[in-house]
Coordinates of N, CA and C in Angstrom, one line a residue:
X6 N 43.2 -11.5 14.3 CA 41.7 -10.3 14.8 C 41.3 -10.0 13.4
X7 N 40.1 -10.1 13.7 CA 39.3 -9.8 12.0 C 38.8 -8.3 12.6
X8 N 38.7 -8.0 11.6 CA 38.0 -6.6 11.3 C 36.9 -6.4 10.3
X9 N 35.3 -6.6 10.5 CA 34.6 -6.5 9.4 C 34.2 -4.6 9.6
X10 N 33.5 -4.3 8.2 CA 33.1 -3.4 8.1 C 32.1 -3.2 8.8
X11 N 31.7 -1.9 8.7 CA 30.6 -1.6 9.8 C 29.3 -1.7 9.5
X12 N 29.4 -1.5 7.7 CA 28.1 -1.2 6.9 C 28.0 -3.3 6.9
X13 N 28.9 -4.2 6.8 CA 28.7 -5.4 7.0 C 28.0 -6.1 8.2
X14 N 29.0 -5.7 9.7 CA 28.4 -6.2 11.2 C 26.8 -5.6 10.9
X15 N 26.2 -4.7 10.4 CA 24.7 -4.0 10.4 C 24.0 -5.3 9.4
X16 N 24.6 -5.3 8.5 CA 23.9 -6.5 7.2 C 23.9 -7.9 8.3
X17 N 25.1 -8.2 8.7 CA 25.1 -9.4 9.6 C 24.3 -9.6 10.2
X18 N 24.0 -8.1 11.6 CA 23.2 -8.0 12.6 C 21.1 -8.1 12.1
X19 N 21.6 -7.9 10.8 CA 20.0 -7.8 10.2 C 19.5 -6.1 10.8
X20 N 21.0 -5.5 10.3 CA 20.7 -4.0 10.8 C 20.0 -2.8 9.7
X21 N 20.3 -3.3 8.4 CA 19.8 -3.3 7.5 C 18.6 -3.9 6.9
X22 N 17.4 -4.1 7.8 CA 16.2 -4.5 7.0 C 15.6 -3.4 7.4
X23 N 15.2 -3.2 5.7 CA 14.8 -1.8 5.6 C 12.9 -2.1 5.7
X24 N 12.5 -3.4 6.1 CA 10.9 -3.0 6.4 C 10.9 -3.0 7.7
X25 N 9.6 -2.2 7.5 CA 8.7 -2.0 8.9 C 8.6 -2.7 9.6
X26 N 8.6 -3.9 9.9 CA 9.2 -4.8 10.9 C 10.3 -4.7 11.6
X27 N 11.2 -5.0 10.3 CA 13.1 -4.9 10.7 C 13.5 -4.0 11.4
X28 N 12.3 -3.2 11.1 CA 13.1 -1.5 11.7 C 11.9 -1.2 12.8
X29 N 11.6 -2.0 13.5 CA 10.8 -2.4 14.7 C 9.2 -1.1 14.7
X30 N 8.6 -1.0 13.6 CA 7.8 0.0 13.4 C 7.9 1.8 13.9
X31 N 9.5 2.0 13.3 CA 10.0 3.1 13.0 C 9.9 3.6 11.6
X32 N 9.3 4.6 12.0 CA 9.4 5.1 10.1 C 9.6 6.1 10.1
X33 N 10.8 5.2 10.0 CA 12.1 6.5 9.0 C 12.0 7.1 7.9
X34 N 11.9 8.6 7.3 CA 11.1 9.1 6.4 C 13.1 9.5 5.6
X35 N 14.2 9.1 5.9 CA 15.6 8.4 5.1 C 15.4 6.7 4.6
X36 N 14.9 6.1 6.0 CA 15.1 4.7 5.0 C 13.9 4.7 3.9
X37 N 12.7 5.3 4.9 CA 11.6 4.6 4.0 C 11.0 6.0 2.6
X38 N 12.2 6.2 2.2 CA 12.3 7.8 1.6 C 11.0 8.2 0.4
X39 N 9.7 6.8 -0.3 CA 8.9 7.1 -0.9 C 8.0 7.1 0.2
X40 N 8.0 7.3 1.6 CA 6.9 7.8 2.5 C 6.5 9.2 2.0
X41 N 7.5 9.9 1.6 CA 7.5 11.1 1.3 C 6.4 11.7 0.5
X42 N 5.8 10.7 -0.3 CA 5.3 11.3 -1.9 C 4.3 11.2 -1.8
X43 N 3.5 10.7 -0.8 CA 2.0 10.7 -0.2 C 1.7 11.8 0.8
X44 N 0.8 12.4 0.0 CA -0.2 13.4 0.5 C -1.4 13.5 0.7
X45 N -2.6 13.9 1.5 CA -3.8 14.0 1.7 C -3.8 15.4 2.0
X46 N -4.5 16.6 1.4 CA -4.6 18.0 2.0 C -3.7 17.9 2.3
X47 N -2.5 18.1 1.8 CA -0.7 18.8 2.1 C -0.4 18.1 3.4
X48 N -1.0 17.2 3.9 CA -0.3 16.6 5.4 C 0.5 14.8 5.1
X49 N 1.1 14.7 4.6 CA 2.1 13.5 4.8 C 1.3 12.9 5.9
X50 N 0.8 11.4 5.7 CA -0.3 10.3 6.0 C 0.5 9.7 5.6
X51 N 0.2 8.4 6.8 CA 1.1 6.9 5.9 C -0.4 6.1 5.5
X52 N 0.2 5.8 3.9 CA -0.7 5.0 3.3 C -1.7 3.9 3.5
X53 N -2.7 3.9 3.3 CA -3.3 2.3 3.6 C -2.7 1.4 3.5
X54 N -2.1 1.2 2.4 CA -1.7 0.3 1.7 C -0.1 -0.3 2.2
X55 N 0.9 1.2 3.2 CA 1.8 0.8 4.2 C 0.7 0.1 5.5
X56 N 0.2 0.0 5.8 CA -0.5 -0.4 7.5 C -0.6 -1.8 6.5
X57 N -1.5 -2.6 4.9 CA -1.5 -3.6 4.9 C -0.2 -4.3 4.9
X58 N 0.8 -3.8 4.5 CA 2.6 -4.4 3.9 C 2.9 -4.6 5.3
X59 N 2.1 -3.4 6.9 CA 3.3 -3.8 7.4 C 2.4 -5.2 8.5
X60 N 1.2 -5.3 8.1 CA 0.3 -6.6 8.4 C 0.9 -7.9 7.5
X61 N 1.6 -7.5 6.3 CA 2.0 -9.2 5.7 C 3.3 -9.3 6.8
X62 N 4.1 -8.7 6.6 CA 5.3 -8.6 7.7 C 5.1 -9.2 8.7
X63 N 4.1 -9.1 9.3 CA 3.6 -10.1 10.3 C 2.6 -11.3 10.3
X64 N 2.8 -11.9 9.2 CA 2.1 -13.0 8.8 C 3.6 -13.8 8.6
X65 N 3.6 -15.4 9.5 CA 4.6 -15.7 9.0 C 4.3 -17.1 7.7
X66 N 3.4 -16.9 7.5 CA 3.1 -17.6 5.9 C 3.4 -17.5 5.1
X67 N 4.5 -18.4 4.0 CA 5.0 -18.1 3.0 C 4.3 -17.8 2.4
X68 N 2.7 -18.0 1.7 CA 2.2 -16.6 1.1 C 0.7 -16.0 2.1
X69 N 0.8 -14.9 2.3 CA 0.2 -14.4 3.2 C -1.8 -14.3 2.6
X70 N -2.2 -14.5 3.8 CA -3.9 -14.3 3.7 C -4.3 -13.4 4.9
X71 N -4.7 -12.3 4.6 CA -5.1 -11.4 5.3 C -7.1 -11.5 5.3
X72 N -6.9 -10.9 6.5 CA -8.8 -10.4 6.1 C -9.2 -9.6 7.3
X73 N -10.1 -9.0 6.8 CA -10.9 -7.7 8.0 C -9.7 -6.4 8.6
X74 N -8.8 -6.1 7.0 CA -8.4 -5.0 7.3 C -9.1 -4.0 7.5
X75 N -9.6 -3.5 8.6 CA -9.8 -1.6 8.9 C -8.6 -0.9 9.1
X76 N -8.9 0.4 8.2 CA -8.1 1.3 8.9 C -9.1 2.5 10.2
X77 N -8.2 2.8 10.8 CA -9.4 3.0 11.6 C -9.2 5.4 11.9
X78 N -7.5 5.4 11.5 CA -7.5 6.8 11.5 C -6.4 7.2 10.5
X79 N -6.5 8.0 10.4 CA -5.2 8.5 9.6 C -3.8 9.0 10.5
X80 N -2.7 7.6 10.0 CA -1.8 8.7 11.0 C -0.5 9.4 9.9
X81 N -0.7 10.7 11.0 CA -0.8 12.2 9.9 C 1.0 12.6 10.4
X82 N 2.1 12.6 9.7 CA 3.4 13.2 10.0 C 3.6 14.8 10.0
X83 N 3.4 15.4 11.1 CA 3.8 17.1 10.9 C 4.9 17.0 10.5
X84 N 5.7 17.9 10.1 CA 5.9 18.8 9.6 C 7.3 19.5 11.0
X85 N 8.0 19.4 11.4 CA 8.9 20.1 12.5 C 9.0 21.8 12.1
X86 N 9.4 22.0 10.2 CA 9.6 23.4 9.7 C 9.2 23.3 8.4
X87 N 9.4 24.3 7.2 CA 9.2 23.7 6.0 C 9.7 22.9 5.3
X88 N 11.5 23.0 5.4 CA 12.1 22.0 5.0 C 12.7 20.6 5.7
X89 N 11.9 20.3 6.4 CA 12.1 19.2 7.4 C 11.0 18.4 7.9
X90 N 11.7 17.1 8.5 CA 10.7 16.0 8.5 C 10.4 15.3 10.7
X91 N 9.7 14.8 10.9 CA 10.4 14.1 11.8 C 10.9 13.1 11.3
X92 N 12.2 12.4 12.0 CA 12.4 11.8 11.4 C 11.9 10.1 11.9
X93 N 11.0 10.3 12.7 CA 10.9 8.8 13.1 C 9.2 9.0 13.7
X94 N 8.6 8.1 13.2 CA 7.1 7.5 13.5 C 7.1 6.2 14.5
X95 N 6.4 6.1 15.3 CA 6.5 4.9 15.6 C 5.0 4.5 15.7
X96 N 4.9 2.8 15.0 CA 3.8 2.3 14.9 C 4.1 1.3 16.0
X97 N 3.5 0.8 16.8 CA 3.3 -0.4 17.5 C 2.4 -1.7 17.1
X98 N 3.1 -2.6 16.8 CA 2.4 -4.0 16.0 C 2.1 -4.7 17.3
X99 N 0.6 -4.8 17.7 CA 0.3 -5.9 18.6 C 0.0 -7.4 17.8
X100 N 0.6 -8.4 18.5 CA -0.6 -9.3 17.8 C -0.6 -10.8 18.7
X101 N -2.4 -10.7 19.1 CA -3.0 -11.5 19.4 C -3.5 -12.9 18.8
X102 N -2.5 -14.0 18.8 CA -2.8 -15.0 18.2 C -3.2 -14.7 16.5
X103 N -4.2 -14.6 15.7 CA -3.9 -14.6 14.1 C -4.6 -12.9 14.4
X104 N -4.8 -12.2 15.0 CA -5.3 -10.7 15.4 C -4.2 -10.0 15.4
X105 N -3.9 -8.6 14.7 CA -2.4 -7.8 14.4 C -3.3 -6.1 14.6
X106 N -2.9 -5.4 15.3 CA -3.7 -4.0 15.9 C -2.0 -3.5 15.9
X107 N -2.6 -2.0 14.7 CA -1.6 -0.9 14.7 C -1.2 -0.1 15.9
X108 N -1.0 0.1 16.8 CA -1.4 1.7 17.6 C -0.3 2.6 17.5
X109 N -0.7 3.8 17.5 CA 0.7 4.9 17.9 C 0.7 4.8 19.2
X110 N 2.3 6.0 19.0 CA 2.7 6.1 20.1 C 1.7 6.4 21.8
X111 N 0.3 7.3 21.2 CA -0.6 7.7 22.3 C -1.5 5.9 23.2
X112 N -1.4 5.1 22.0 CA -1.7 4.0 22.3 C -3.1 4.2 21.4
X113 N -3.5 4.6 20.8 CA -4.4 5.0 19.8 C -4.8 3.7 18.4
X114 N -5.7 3.1 18.6 CA -5.8 2.2 17.3 C -5.9 3.0 15.6
X115 N -4.8 2.7 15.2 CA -4.7 2.9 14.0 C -5.4 1.6 13.5
X116 N -5.2 1.0 12.7 CA -5.5 -0.1 12.1 C -5.5 -1.4 12.4
X117 N -6.5 -2.6 11.8 CA -6.1 -3.7 12.5 C -6.3 -4.7 11.1
X118 N -6.1 -6.0 11.4 CA -6.4 -7.4 10.5 C -6.2 -8.6 10.9
X119 N -7.2 -9.7 10.1 CA -6.7 -11.0 11.0 C -5.8 -11.9 10.0
X120 N -5.2 -12.6 10.4 CA -4.2 -13.3 9.7 C -5.3 -14.7 10.0
X121 N -5.2 -15.4 8.2 CA -6.5 -16.4 8.1 C -4.7 -17.6 7.4
X122 N -5.8 -19.2 7.3 CA -5.0 -19.8 5.8 C -5.2 -19.5 4.7
X123 N -3.9 -19.6 3.9 CA -3.6 -19.3 2.7 C -4.5 -20.2 1.7
X124 N -5.6 -19.8 0.8 CA -6.5 -20.8 0.2 C -6.3 -20.4 -1.5
X125 N -5.1 -19.9 -1.7 CA -4.2 -19.9 -2.6 C -4.0 -21.7 -3.5
X126 N -4.8 -21.7 -4.5 CA -4.5 -23.2 -5.4 C -3.1 -23.0 -5.7
X127 N -2.4 -24.4 -6.0 CA -0.9 -24.5 -6.4 C -0.4 -23.8 -7.7
X128 N -1.7 -23.5 -8.4 CA -1.8 -22.8 -9.7 C -2.3 -21.9 -10.0
X129 N -1.7 -20.6 -9.9 CA -2.9 -19.6 -9.8 C -3.6 -19.6 -10.9
X130 N -4.3 -18.3 -10.4 CA -5.7 -18.0 -11.5 C -6.1 -17.7 -12.8
X131 N -6.2 -17.8 -13.8 CA -5.6 -17.7 -15.5 C -6.7 -16.3 -15.1
X132 N -6.6 -15.4 -15.4 CA -7.0 -14.0 -16.0 C -7.2 -13.7 -17.3
X133 N -8.6 -13.9 -17.9 CA -8.9 -13.3 -19.4 C -8.3 -11.9 -19.3
X134 N -7.2 -11.1 -19.6 CA -7.1 -9.9 -19.8 C -7.5 -9.8 -21.0
X135 N -7.5 -9.9 -22.2 CA -8.6 -10.1 -23.5 C -9.9 -9.4 -23.1
X136 N -10.5 -10.4 -22.6 CA -12.1 -10.2 -22.5 C -12.6 -8.8 -21.6
X137 N -11.3 -8.7 -20.5 CA -11.3 -7.5 -19.2 C -11.3 -6.2 -20.6
X138 N -10.4 -6.5 -21.4 CA -9.7 -5.0 -21.6 C -10.8 -5.0 -23.2
X139 N -11.8 -5.6 -23.7 CA -12.9 -5.8 -24.1 C -13.6 -4.7 -23.9
X140 N -14.0 -5.4 -22.6 CA -14.9 -4.0 -21.8 C -15.1 -2.8 -21.2
X141 N -13.4 -2.6 -21.1 CA -12.9 -1.6 -20.6 C -11.8 -0.5 -22.0
X142 N -12.7 0.2 -22.6 CA -12.4 0.4 -23.9 C -11.8 2.5 -23.7
X143 N -12.5 2.4 -22.9 CA -12.6 4.0 -22.9 C -11.2 4.2 -22.1
X144 N -10.1 5.0 -22.8 CA -9.0 5.2 -22.0 C -8.8 6.4 -21.5
X145 N -8.3 6.6 -20.2 CA -8.5 8.1 -19.5 C -6.7 8.1 -19.3
X146 N -6.5 9.4 -19.7 CA -5.0 10.0 -19.9 C -4.4 10.2 -18.1
X147 N -3.2 9.0 -17.9 CA -2.9 8.9 -16.4 C -2.7 10.3 -15.9
X148 N -1.7 10.8 -16.7 CA -1.3 12.3 -16.2 C -2.1 13.0 -15.6
X149 N -3.5 13.3 -16.7 CA -4.5 13.8 -15.9 C -5.1 13.5 -14.7
X150 N -5.4 11.9 -15.0 CA -5.6 11.3 -13.4 C -4.9 11.8 -12.0
X151 N -3.5 11.9 -12.1 CA -2.6 12.1 -11.0 C -2.8 14.0 -11.1
X152 N -3.2 14.7 -11.9 CA -3.7 16.0 -11.9 C -5.1 15.8 -10.9
X153 N -6.0 15.1 -11.3 CA -7.3 15.0 -10.9 C -6.9 14.8 -9.2
X154 N -6.5 13.5 -9.6 CA -6.2 13.7 -7.6 C -5.8 14.6 -6.5
X155 N -5.0 15.5 -7.3 CA -3.7 16.4 -6.6 C -5.2 17.4 -6.7
X156 N -6.2 17.8 -7.6 CA -7.2 18.3 -7.4 C -8.0 18.6 -6.0
X157 N -8.4 17.1 -6.1 CA -9.0 16.5 -5.0 C -8.6 16.2 -3.6
X158 N -7.5 16.7 -3.4 CA -6.8 16.5 -2.2 C -6.0 15.8 -1.5
X159 N -5.5 14.4 -3.1 CA -4.2 13.2 -3.2 C -3.4 14.0 -3.8
X160 N -2.5 14.1 -3.2 CA -1.0 14.2 -3.9 C -0.2 13.2 -3.9
X161 N 0.4 12.4 -5.2 CA 1.4 11.6 -5.2 C 2.6 12.1 -5.7
X162 N 3.8 11.6 -5.2 CA 5.2 11.7 -5.7 C 5.3 10.9 -7.1
X163 N 6.7 11.1 -7.2 CA 7.3 10.0 -7.8 C 6.8 8.4 -7.6
X164 N 7.3 7.8 -6.2 CA 7.0 7.3 -6.1 C 6.3 5.9 -6.1
X165 N 5.0 6.9 -6.0 CA 3.7 6.3 -6.1 C 3.0 6.6 -7.9
X166 N 3.6 7.2 -8.7 CA 2.9 7.3 -10.2 C 3.5 6.3 -10.9
X167 N 3.0 5.6 -10.6 CA 3.2 4.0 -11.1 C 2.4 3.8 -11.9
X168 N 1.5 4.2 -12.3 CA 0.7 3.9 -13.2 C 1.0 3.9 -15.2
X169 N 1.0 2.9 -15.5 CA 1.6 3.4 -17.2 C 0.3 3.7 -18.5
X170 N -1.3 2.9 -18.1 CA -2.1 3.1 -18.7 C -3.3 2.7 -17.9
X171 N -4.2 3.4 -18.1 CA -6.0 3.5 -17.4 C -6.7 3.4 -18.7
X172 N -7.9 2.0 -18.3 CA -9.0 2.4 -19.4 C -9.9 2.0 -18.2
X173 N -11.4 2.5 -18.4 CA -12.7 2.0 -17.6 C -13.6 1.8 -18.5
X174 N -14.4 0.6 -18.1 CA -16.1 0.3 -19.0 C -16.8 0.8 -17.9
X175 N -18.4 0.4 -17.9 CA -19.6 0.1 -17.6 C -19.1 -0.3 -15.9
X176 N -18.6 -0.1 -15.2 CA -19.0 -0.3 -13.5 C -17.3 -1.2 -13.5
X177 N -16.2 -1.0 -14.1 CA -15.3 -1.2 -14.6 C -14.0 -0.8 -14.5
X178 N -12.7 -1.2 -14.3 CA -11.4 -0.1 -14.8 C -10.6 -1.8 -14.9
X179 N -9.5 -1.4 -16.1 CA -8.0 -1.8 -15.6 C -7.2 -0.9 -16.4
X180 N -6.3 -1.3 -15.1 CA -4.7 -0.4 -15.1 C -3.7 -1.4 -15.7
X181 N -2.3 -0.6 -16.3 CA -0.9 -1.3 -15.7 C 0.0 -0.8 -15.1
X182 N 0.4 -1.7 -14.1 CA 1.4 -1.0 -13.4 C 2.8 -1.1 -13.6
X183 N 3.7 -0.3 -13.8 CA 5.1 -0.5 -14.3 C 5.8 -1.0 -13.2
X184 N 5.6 -0.8 -12.0 CA 6.5 -1.9 -11.0 C 7.0 -0.7 -10.1
X185 N 7.3 -1.2 -8.7 CA 7.9 -0.2 -7.6 C 9.8 -0.6 -8.1
X186 N 10.2 0.3 -7.0 CA 11.5 0.5 -7.2 C 11.8 -0.5 -6.3
X187 N 11.3 -0.6 -4.8 CA 11.2 -1.0 -4.0 C 11.0 -2.5 -3.9
X188 N 12.5 -2.9 -3.6 CA 12.8 -5.0 -3.3 C 12.6 -5.0 -2.1
X189 N 12.4 -4.9 -1.0 CA 12.3 -5.0 0.3 C 11.5 -5.3 0.5
X190 N 10.2 -4.7 0.3 CA 8.7 -5.2 1.1 C 7.9 -6.6 0.5
X191 N 7.0 -7.1 1.4 CA 6.1 -8.3 0.9 C 5.1 -7.7 -0.4
X192 N 4.1 -7.0 0.2 CA 3.1 -6.6 -1.0 C 3.5 -5.2 -1.2
X193 N 4.3 -4.9 -1.3 CA 4.9 -3.8 -1.7 C 3.9 -2.2 -1.8
X194 N 4.4 -1.6 -0.9 CA 3.4 -0.1 -0.8 C 2.8 0.6 -2.1
X195 N 4.2 0.9 -2.5 CA 3.0 2.0 -3.7 C 3.0 0.9 -4.9
X196 N 3.3 -0.2 -5.5 CA 2.3 -1.3 -6.3 C 1.1 -1.4 -5.8
X197 N 0.7 -1.6 -4.3 CA -0.7 -2.1 -3.7 C -1.7 -0.7 -3.7
X198 N -0.7 0.6 -3.8 CA -1.4 1.8 -3.7 C -1.9 2.0 -5.3
X199 N -1.2 1.2 -6.0 CA -1.6 1.4 -7.6 C -2.3 1.3 -7.7
X200 N -2.6 -0.4 -7.3 CA -4.3 -0.9 -7.8 C -5.0 -0.4 -7.1
X201 N -4.9 0.7 -5.8 CA -6.7 1.2 -5.4 C -6.4 2.8 -6.6
X202 N -5.7 3.0 -6.8 CA -5.1 4.2 -7.6 C -6.0 3.9 -8.5
X203 N -6.3 2.8 -9.6 CA -7.3 2.1 -10.5 C -8.5 2.2 -9.8
X204 N -8.9 1.9 -9.1 CA -10.4 1.7 -8.8 C -11.0 3.0 -8.2
X205 N -9.6 4.3 -7.5 CA -11.0 5.2 -7.6 C -10.5 5.8 -8.5
X206 N -9.7 6.1 -10.0 CA -9.8 6.6 -10.8 C -10.8 6.6 -11.8
X207 N -11.2 5.2 -11.5 CA -12.7 4.6 -12.1 C -14.3 5.3 -11.8
X208 N -13.9 5.2 -10.3 CA -15.3 5.1 -9.6 C -15.6 7.0 -8.6
X209 N -14.4 7.1 -8.8 CA -15.0 8.7 -7.9 C -15.4 9.2 -9.2
X210 N -16.5 10.3 -8.4 CA -17.3 11.4 -9.4 C -17.4 12.8 -8.4
X211 N -16.9 13.5 -9.3 CA -17.1 15.0 -8.9 C -15.7 15.2 -8.6
X212 N -15.5 15.9 -7.6 CA -14.3 16.6 -6.6 C -14.0 15.7 -4.8
X213 N -15.3 14.8 -4.5 CA -15.4 13.6 -4.0 C -13.7 12.9 -3.6
X214 N -12.6 12.8 -2.3 CA -11.8 12.0 -2.8 C -11.8 10.5 -1.9
X215 N -12.3 9.6 -2.4 CA -12.4 8.5 -1.9 C -11.3 7.7 -1.4
X216 N -10.8 7.5 -0.2 CA -9.8 6.3 0.4 C -10.3 4.9 0.8
X217 N -8.8 4.0 0.4 CA -9.5 2.8 1.2 C -9.5 2.8 2.3
X218 N -11.1 2.2 2.8 CA -10.9 1.9 4.0 C -10.5 0.9 4.9
X219 N -11.6 -0.5 4.1 CA -11.7 -1.9 4.4 C -11.0 -2.0 3.6
X220 N -10.8 -4.0 4.3 CA -10.3 -4.7 2.7 C -11.2 -6.5 3.6
X221 N -11.8 -6.4 2.7 CA -12.2 -8.1 3.5 C -11.9 -8.9 3.5
X222 N -10.4 -8.9 2.0 CA -9.8 -10.2 2.4 C -8.4 -10.0 1.1
X223 N -7.3 -10.2 1.5 CA -6.6 -10.1 0.3 C -5.8 -11.2 0.3
X224 N -5.5 -12.2 -0.1 CA -4.8 -13.5 -0.7 C -3.6 -12.7 -1.7
X225 N -2.9 -13.5 -1.0 CA -1.1 -13.5 -2.2 C -0.9 -14.4 -2.9
X226 N -0.1 -14.7 -3.9 CA -0.1 -15.8 -4.6 C 1.4 -15.7 -5.0
X227 N 2.1 -15.2 -4.4 CA 3.2 -15.0 -4.3 C 3.9 -14.9 -3.1
X228 N 5.0 -15.5 -2.6 CA 5.4 -14.7 -1.2 C 5.7 -13.0 -1.3
X229 N 6.1 -12.5 -2.2 CA 6.6 -11.2 -1.8 C 6.3 -10.8 -3.5
X230 N 5.6 -9.5 -3.5 CA 6.1 -8.7 -4.7 C 7.8 -8.1 -5.1
X231 N 8.4 -8.4 -6.0 CA 9.2 -7.8 -6.1 C 9.9 -6.3 -6.5
X232 N 10.6 -6.3 -7.0 CA 11.7 -4.7 -7.8 C 10.7 -5.0 -8.9
X233 N 10.1 -3.8 -9.8 CA 10.2 -3.6 -10.9 C 9.2 -4.8 -11.7
X234 N 8.3 -5.6 -10.8 CA 7.3 -6.4 -11.4 C 6.0 -5.8 -11.7
X235 N 5.6 -6.0 -13.1 CA 4.8 -5.6 -14.0 C 3.4 -6.1 -14.2
X236 N 2.4 -5.6 -13.7 CA 1.4 -6.0 -13.6 C -0.1 -5.5 -14.4
X237 N -1.1 -5.9 -14.4 CA -2.4 -5.6 -14.4 C -3.4 -5.2 -13.1
X238 N -4.0 -4.3 -13.3 CA -4.7 -4.1 -12.0 C -5.9 -4.2 -12.3
X239 N -7.1 -4.8 -11.5 CA -8.8 -4.8 -12.6 C -9.6 -5.1 -11.2
X240 N -10.3 -4.2 -11.6 CA -11.4 -3.3 -10.2 C -12.6 -3.5 -10.7
X241 N -13.6 -3.9 -9.9 CA -15.2 -4.2 -10.4 C -15.9 -3.4 -9.5
X242 N -16.9 -2.0 -10.0 CA -17.8 -1.8 -8.9 C -19.0 -3.0 -8.4
X243 N -19.4 -3.2 -6.6 CA -20.1 -3.7 -6.6 C -20.8 -3.5 -5.8
X244 N -21.0 -2.1 -5.5 CA -21.2 -1.4 -4.2 C -21.0 0.4 -4.9
X245 N -22.5 1.7 -4.8 CA -21.8 2.7 -4.8 C -23.3 3.5 -4.2
X246 N -22.5 4.2 -3.0 CA -23.3 5.7 -2.9 C -22.6 6.9 -2.5
X247 N -23.1 8.2 -2.2 CA -22.4 9.4 -2.0 C -21.1 9.0 -1.4
X248 N -21.3 8.3 -0.5 CA -20.5 8.7 0.9 C -19.4 7.4 0.5
X249 N -19.9 6.5 -0.3 CA -18.8 5.0 0.3 C -18.9 4.5 -1.3
X250 N -17.7 4.0 -1.9 CA -18.1 2.7 -2.6 C -17.5 1.6 -2.7
X251 N -17.7 0.4 -3.2 CA -17.1 -1.1 -3.2 C -16.8 -2.0 -4.5
X252 N -15.6 -2.0 -4.3 CA -14.9 -2.8 -5.6 C -14.7 -4.2 -4.7
X253 N -14.3 -5.1 -6.2 CA -13.5 -6.3 -5.8 C -12.1 -6.1 -7.1

């Protein structure tokens, strides 16, 4: 008679897969504790970067490439009482050929994207960071910037406050991401959100809160962004209006 630990049995059957796909779209706040660290106007909301992560998990390619990512509406998580949360929020992912669509339990479309063939070169492009940093010489205090976000209505908890430094120039910004603690995700939700933070910090005006809603294309150059990967995020302003702005 062979006896296996319940933990091993779960591992063998894939039950400890902590990815969104592995959990069949059940967003569990015990398993995905970092989702508690993202609030918009004091409401718990599933972040844009989370949808991007969800989509990359459904891309079977070794190197993921997505196009026309669009967030249609916020997925809110209503607290049961001041000290508790709904344990599971269900997101249903549907794939029709290359088209991915995420729906809530009421079949309302939350977000969609298209999988396209990766065009990543065999050798990763070399980014001249010294030249970029020479154009972005004005430092922004990172702690103060997170306070600014909070005053605008966007509250980041510990899992998302992973910018080490932030510098801006004329229509340009660069920041250092010290890395996320997550090891099981592909694009890594807090990591990608930190890149969004660089763009938002540099180009947000006044008290207006801007949130990422559309991504023309996301090209990965590695199969996944692992735990504690340190990187630089670079954003260049392309268009701006009171209503919205566009960056690369």
